[in-house]
Coordinates of C-alpha atoms and ligand atoms in Angstrom, one line a residue:
X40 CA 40.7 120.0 44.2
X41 CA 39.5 123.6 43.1
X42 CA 39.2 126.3 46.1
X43 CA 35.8 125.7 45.8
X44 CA 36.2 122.2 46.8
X45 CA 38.9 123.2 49.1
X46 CA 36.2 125.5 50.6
X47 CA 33.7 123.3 51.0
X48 CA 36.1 120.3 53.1
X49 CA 37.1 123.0 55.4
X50 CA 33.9 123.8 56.1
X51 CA 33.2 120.0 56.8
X52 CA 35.9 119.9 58.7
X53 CA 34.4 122.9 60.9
X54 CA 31.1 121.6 61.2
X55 CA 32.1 118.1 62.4
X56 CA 34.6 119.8 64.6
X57 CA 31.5 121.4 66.5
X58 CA 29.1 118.3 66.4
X59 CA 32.2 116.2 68.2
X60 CA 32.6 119.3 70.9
X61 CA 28.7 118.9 71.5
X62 CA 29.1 115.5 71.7
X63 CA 32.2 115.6 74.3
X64 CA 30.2 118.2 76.2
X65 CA 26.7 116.3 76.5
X66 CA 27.5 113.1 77.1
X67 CA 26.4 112.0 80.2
X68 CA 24.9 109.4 82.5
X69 CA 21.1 109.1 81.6
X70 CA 21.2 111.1 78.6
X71 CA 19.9 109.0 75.6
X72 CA 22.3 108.0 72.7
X73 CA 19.5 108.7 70.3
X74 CA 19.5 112.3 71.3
X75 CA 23.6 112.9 70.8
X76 CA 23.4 111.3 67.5
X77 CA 19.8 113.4 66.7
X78 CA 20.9 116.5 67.7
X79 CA 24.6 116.2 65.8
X80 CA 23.0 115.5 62.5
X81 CA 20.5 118.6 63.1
X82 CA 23.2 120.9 63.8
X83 CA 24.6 119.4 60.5
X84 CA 21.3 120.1 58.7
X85 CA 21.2 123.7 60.3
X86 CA 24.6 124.7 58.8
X87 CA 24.0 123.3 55.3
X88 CA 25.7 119.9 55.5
X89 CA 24.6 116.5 55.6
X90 CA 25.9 113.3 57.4
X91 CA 28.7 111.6 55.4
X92 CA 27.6 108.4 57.5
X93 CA 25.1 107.9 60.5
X94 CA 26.5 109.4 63.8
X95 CA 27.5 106.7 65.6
X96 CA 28.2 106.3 69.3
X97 CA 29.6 102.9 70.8
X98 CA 30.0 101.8 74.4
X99 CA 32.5 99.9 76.5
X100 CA 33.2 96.7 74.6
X101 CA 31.7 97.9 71.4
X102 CA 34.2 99.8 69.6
X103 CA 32.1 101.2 66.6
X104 CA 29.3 101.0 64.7
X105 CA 27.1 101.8 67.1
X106 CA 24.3 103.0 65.3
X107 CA 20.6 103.8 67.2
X108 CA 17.8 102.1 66.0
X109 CA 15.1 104.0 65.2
X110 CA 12.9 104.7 69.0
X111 CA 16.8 103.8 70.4
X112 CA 16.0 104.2 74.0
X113 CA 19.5 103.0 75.6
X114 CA 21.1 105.3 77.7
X115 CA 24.6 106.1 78.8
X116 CA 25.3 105.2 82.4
X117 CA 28.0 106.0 84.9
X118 CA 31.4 104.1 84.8
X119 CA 31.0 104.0 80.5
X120 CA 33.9 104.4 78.7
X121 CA 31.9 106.6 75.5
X122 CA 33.4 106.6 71.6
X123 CA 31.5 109.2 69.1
X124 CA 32.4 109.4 65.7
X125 CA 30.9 112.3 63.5
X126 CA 31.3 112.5 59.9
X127 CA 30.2 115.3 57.6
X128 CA 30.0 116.1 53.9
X129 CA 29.8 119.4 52.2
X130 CA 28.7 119.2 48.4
X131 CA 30.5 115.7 49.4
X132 CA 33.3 116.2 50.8
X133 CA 33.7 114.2 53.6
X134 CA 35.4 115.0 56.9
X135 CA 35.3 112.1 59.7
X136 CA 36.5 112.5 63.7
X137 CA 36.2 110.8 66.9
X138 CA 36.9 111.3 70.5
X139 CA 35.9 109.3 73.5
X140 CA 34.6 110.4 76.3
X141 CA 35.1 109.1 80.4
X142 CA 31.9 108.5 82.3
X143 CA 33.5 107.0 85.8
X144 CA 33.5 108.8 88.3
X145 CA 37.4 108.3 89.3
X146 CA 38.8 108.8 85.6
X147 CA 39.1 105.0 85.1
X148 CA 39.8 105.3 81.5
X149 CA 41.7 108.7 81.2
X150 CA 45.0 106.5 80.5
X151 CA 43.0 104.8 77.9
X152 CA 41.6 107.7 76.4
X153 CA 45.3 109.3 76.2
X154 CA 46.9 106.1 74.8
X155 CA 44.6 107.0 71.2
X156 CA 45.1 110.8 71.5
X157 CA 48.9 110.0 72.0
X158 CA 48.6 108.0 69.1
X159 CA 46.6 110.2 67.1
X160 CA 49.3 112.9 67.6
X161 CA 51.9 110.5 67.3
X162 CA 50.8 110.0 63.7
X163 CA 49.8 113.2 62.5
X164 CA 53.3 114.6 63.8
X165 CA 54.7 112.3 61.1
X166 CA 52.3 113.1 58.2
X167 CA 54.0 114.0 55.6
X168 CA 54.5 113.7 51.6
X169 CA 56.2 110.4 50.7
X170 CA 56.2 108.9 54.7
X171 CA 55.0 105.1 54.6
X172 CA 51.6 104.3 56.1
X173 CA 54.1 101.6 58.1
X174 CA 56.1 104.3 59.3
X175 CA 52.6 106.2 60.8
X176 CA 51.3 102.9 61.8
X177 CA 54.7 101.8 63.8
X178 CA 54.3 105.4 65.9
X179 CA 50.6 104.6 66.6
X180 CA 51.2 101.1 67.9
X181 CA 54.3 102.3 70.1
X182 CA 52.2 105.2 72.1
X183 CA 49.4 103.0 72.9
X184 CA 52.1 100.2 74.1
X185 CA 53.9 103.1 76.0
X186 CA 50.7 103.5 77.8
X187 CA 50.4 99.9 78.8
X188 CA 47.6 99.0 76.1
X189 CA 46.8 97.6 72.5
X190 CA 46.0 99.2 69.4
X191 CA 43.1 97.6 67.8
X192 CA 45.0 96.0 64.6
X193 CA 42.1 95.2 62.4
X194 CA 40.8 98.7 62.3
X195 CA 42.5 101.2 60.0
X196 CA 43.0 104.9 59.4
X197 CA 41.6 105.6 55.7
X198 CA 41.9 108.0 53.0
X199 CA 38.5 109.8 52.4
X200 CA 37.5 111.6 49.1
X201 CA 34.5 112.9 47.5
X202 CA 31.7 110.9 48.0
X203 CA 33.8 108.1 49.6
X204 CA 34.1 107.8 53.2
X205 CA 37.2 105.1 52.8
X206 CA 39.5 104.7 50.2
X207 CA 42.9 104.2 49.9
X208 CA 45.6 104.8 51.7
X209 CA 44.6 102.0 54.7
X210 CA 46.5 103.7 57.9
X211 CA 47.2 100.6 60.3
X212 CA 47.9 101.4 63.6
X213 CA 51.2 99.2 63.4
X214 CA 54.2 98.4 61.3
X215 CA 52.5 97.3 57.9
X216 CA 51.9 98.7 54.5
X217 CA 53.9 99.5 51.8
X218 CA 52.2 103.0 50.4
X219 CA 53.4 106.2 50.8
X220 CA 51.4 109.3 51.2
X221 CA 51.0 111.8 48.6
X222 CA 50.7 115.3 48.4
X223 CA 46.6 116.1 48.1
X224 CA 46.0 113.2 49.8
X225 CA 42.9 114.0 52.2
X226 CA 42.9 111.3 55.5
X227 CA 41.7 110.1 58.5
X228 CA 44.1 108.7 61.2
X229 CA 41.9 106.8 64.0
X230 CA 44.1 105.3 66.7
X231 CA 41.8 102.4 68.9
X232 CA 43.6 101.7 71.9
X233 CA 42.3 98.6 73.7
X234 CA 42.3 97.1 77.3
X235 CA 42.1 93.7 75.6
X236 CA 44.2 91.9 72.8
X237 CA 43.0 94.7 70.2
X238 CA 41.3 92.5 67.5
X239 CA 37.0 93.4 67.0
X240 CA 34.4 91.2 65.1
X241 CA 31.0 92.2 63.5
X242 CA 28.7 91.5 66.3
X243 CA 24.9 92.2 66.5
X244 CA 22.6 93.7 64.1
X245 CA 23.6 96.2 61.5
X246 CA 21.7 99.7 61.5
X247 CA 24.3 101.0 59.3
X248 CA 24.2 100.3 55.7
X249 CA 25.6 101.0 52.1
X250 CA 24.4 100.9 48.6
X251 CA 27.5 100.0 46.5
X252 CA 25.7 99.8 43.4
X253 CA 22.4 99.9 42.0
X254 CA 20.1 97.0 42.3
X255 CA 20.2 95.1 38.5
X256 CA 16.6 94.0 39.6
X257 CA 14.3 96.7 41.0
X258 CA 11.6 94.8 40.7
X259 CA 9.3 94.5 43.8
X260 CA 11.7 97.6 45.2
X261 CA 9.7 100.6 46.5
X262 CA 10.4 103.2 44.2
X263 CA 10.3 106.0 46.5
X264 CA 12.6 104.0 49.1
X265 CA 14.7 103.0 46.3
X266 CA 15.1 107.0 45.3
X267 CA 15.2 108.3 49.0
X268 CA 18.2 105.9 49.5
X269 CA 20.1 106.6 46.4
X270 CA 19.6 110.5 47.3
X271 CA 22.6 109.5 49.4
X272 CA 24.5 109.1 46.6
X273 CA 26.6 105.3 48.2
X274 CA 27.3 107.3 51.4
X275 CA 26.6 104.9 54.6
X276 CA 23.1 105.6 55.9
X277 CA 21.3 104.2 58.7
X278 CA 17.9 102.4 58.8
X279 CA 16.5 105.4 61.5
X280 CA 17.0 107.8 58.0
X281 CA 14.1 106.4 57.0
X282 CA 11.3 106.2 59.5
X283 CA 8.8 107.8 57.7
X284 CA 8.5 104.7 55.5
X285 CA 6.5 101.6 56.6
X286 CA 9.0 99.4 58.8
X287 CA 8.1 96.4 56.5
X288 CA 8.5 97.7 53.3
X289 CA 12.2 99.1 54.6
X290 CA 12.6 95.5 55.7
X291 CA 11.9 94.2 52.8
X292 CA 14.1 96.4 50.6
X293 CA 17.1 96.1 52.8
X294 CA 16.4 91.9 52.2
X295 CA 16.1 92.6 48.3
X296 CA 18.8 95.0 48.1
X297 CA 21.4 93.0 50.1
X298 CA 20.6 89.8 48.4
X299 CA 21.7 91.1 45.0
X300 CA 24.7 92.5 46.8
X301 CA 23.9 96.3 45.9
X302 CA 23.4 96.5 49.8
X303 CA 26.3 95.8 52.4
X304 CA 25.4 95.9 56.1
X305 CA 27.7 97.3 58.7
X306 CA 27.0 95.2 61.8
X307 CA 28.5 96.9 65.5
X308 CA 32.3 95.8 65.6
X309 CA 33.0 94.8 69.1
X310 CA 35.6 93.3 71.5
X311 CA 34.6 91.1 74.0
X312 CA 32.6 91.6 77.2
X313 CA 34.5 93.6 79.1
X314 CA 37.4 95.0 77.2
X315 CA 37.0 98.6 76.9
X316 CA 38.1 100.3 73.5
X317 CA 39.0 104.1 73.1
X318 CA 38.9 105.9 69.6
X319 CA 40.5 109.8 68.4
X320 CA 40.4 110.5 65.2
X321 CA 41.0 113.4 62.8
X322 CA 41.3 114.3 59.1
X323 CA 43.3 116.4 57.3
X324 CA 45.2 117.0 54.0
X325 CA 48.6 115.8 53.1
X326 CA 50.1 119.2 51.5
X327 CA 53.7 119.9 49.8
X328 CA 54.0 122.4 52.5
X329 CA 52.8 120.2 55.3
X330 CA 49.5 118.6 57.4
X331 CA 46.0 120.5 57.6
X332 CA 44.2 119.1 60.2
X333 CA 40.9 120.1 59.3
X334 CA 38.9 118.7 62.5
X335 CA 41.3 120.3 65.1
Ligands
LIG678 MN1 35.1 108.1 62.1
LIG679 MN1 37.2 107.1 59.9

């Protein structure tokens, strides 16, 4: 990483800084999810960035993935317990963060909420070159327990790099994992805490989707769909992206697309009915000379 570079993650670390406050700020009973996710990626737009993946909001039992359809008309309501996630990319470099926000009137899941932020702090008081992602992991599991909850086990913190919004180093949140972190390492530590037994499944329909590779038969493939999705360069992007293409012939090259497996759907990871999930999340760089969070 040049300064340049260095330059331009800071910067997405600023912006989606902002966009979470917003988020935190607006949230509210009868607002409509559409319009937090809407207005985050415009203030993106405004400052020169781009999503690194659809802003994604998920209620209650949903844990993430949330994504709104396009003319999403669901609305938050009291007694919600609210996740937001926010990633951003300058010239591609990617910064990803969370927070959750209470909508109950008599702070039903402020001890919730804290269990993740402990844990996110937990973790990133331990970042460090050559600590094992066990080591991280152990510390995130422990605050949420000390809170009387669970972490979610089969979601994971995640390195990030450019273009890539997950690549190695996974970051459980408990004791597993052999790597060690690195100096230069850029990553995001995520810390679900979970009224239930902490495990999600893909649940619903996906809005949220990613080209891994190009399709080896673009035959029948809308050429100015295919292009306006590989403008994204294989960063996640939602169906909503594309509204101003014919709902059938999106349809149909999502089908295509995913049936030669250059498309992979994200489907809404949830818990069950019920359960309520809380998320915090930050990224930052590993350095020689210590952590830079670069979404506080
Ligand atoms: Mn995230
Ligand atoms: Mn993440």
């Amino acid at each position: 990483m040049n300064a340049e570079h260095l330059e331009s993650l800071r910067k997405a670390g600023r912006i989606a800084r902002d966009c979470r406050e917003w988020a935190r700020e607006n949230i509210k009973p009868g607002v409509r999810l559409a319009h937090i996710l809407e207005t985050v990626e415009d203030m993106m737009a405004k400052e020169g960035a781009a999503p690194a993946f659809p802003a994604q909001t998920s209620r209650n039992h949903v844990t993430a993935h949330y994504c709104s359809p396009p003319g999403d008309e669901q609305v938050y309501e009291e007694g919600d317990c609210v996740k937001v996630d926010v990633g951003v990319h300058v010239d591609g470099w990617v910064a990803d963060n969370a927070c959750t926000v209470d909508l109950s009137e008599d702070g039903r899941w402020s001890e919730l909420i804290k269990a993740s932020e402990d844990a996110l702090h937990a973790a990133i008081a331990l970042v460090g070159v050559g600590v094992r992602v066990s080591d991280i992991g152990g510390a995130v599991e422990s605050a949420i327990q000390a809170r009387g909850f669970e972490p979610v086990r089969n979601l994971t913190g995640h390195g990030v790099a450019r273009w890539k919004v997950h690549c190695a180093p996974q970051i459980p949140s408990y004791r597993e994992g052999r790597e060690q972190l690195r100096a230069g390492m850029i990553i995001a530590i995520e810390p679900f805490a979970s009224t239930g037994v902490g495990m999600i499944e893909e649940r619903g329909k996906a809005e949220v989707f990613m080209l891994v590779r190009p399709p080896r038969n673009a035959k029948g493939i809308d050429k100015d769909l295919l292009n306006a999705i590989q403008a994204w360069r294989g960063l996640p992007i939602a169906r909503r992206y594309f509204n101003n293409f014919p709902p059938e012939v999106l349809e149909d090259t999502i089908s295509k697309l995913a049936r030669q497996g250059s498309l992979v759907r994200f489907p809404p990871l949830v818990e069950r009915v019920g359960v309520m999930t809380a998320q915090t999340e930050h990224t930052m760089i590993v350095g020689a000379e210590g952590v830079e969070v670069i979404t506080a």
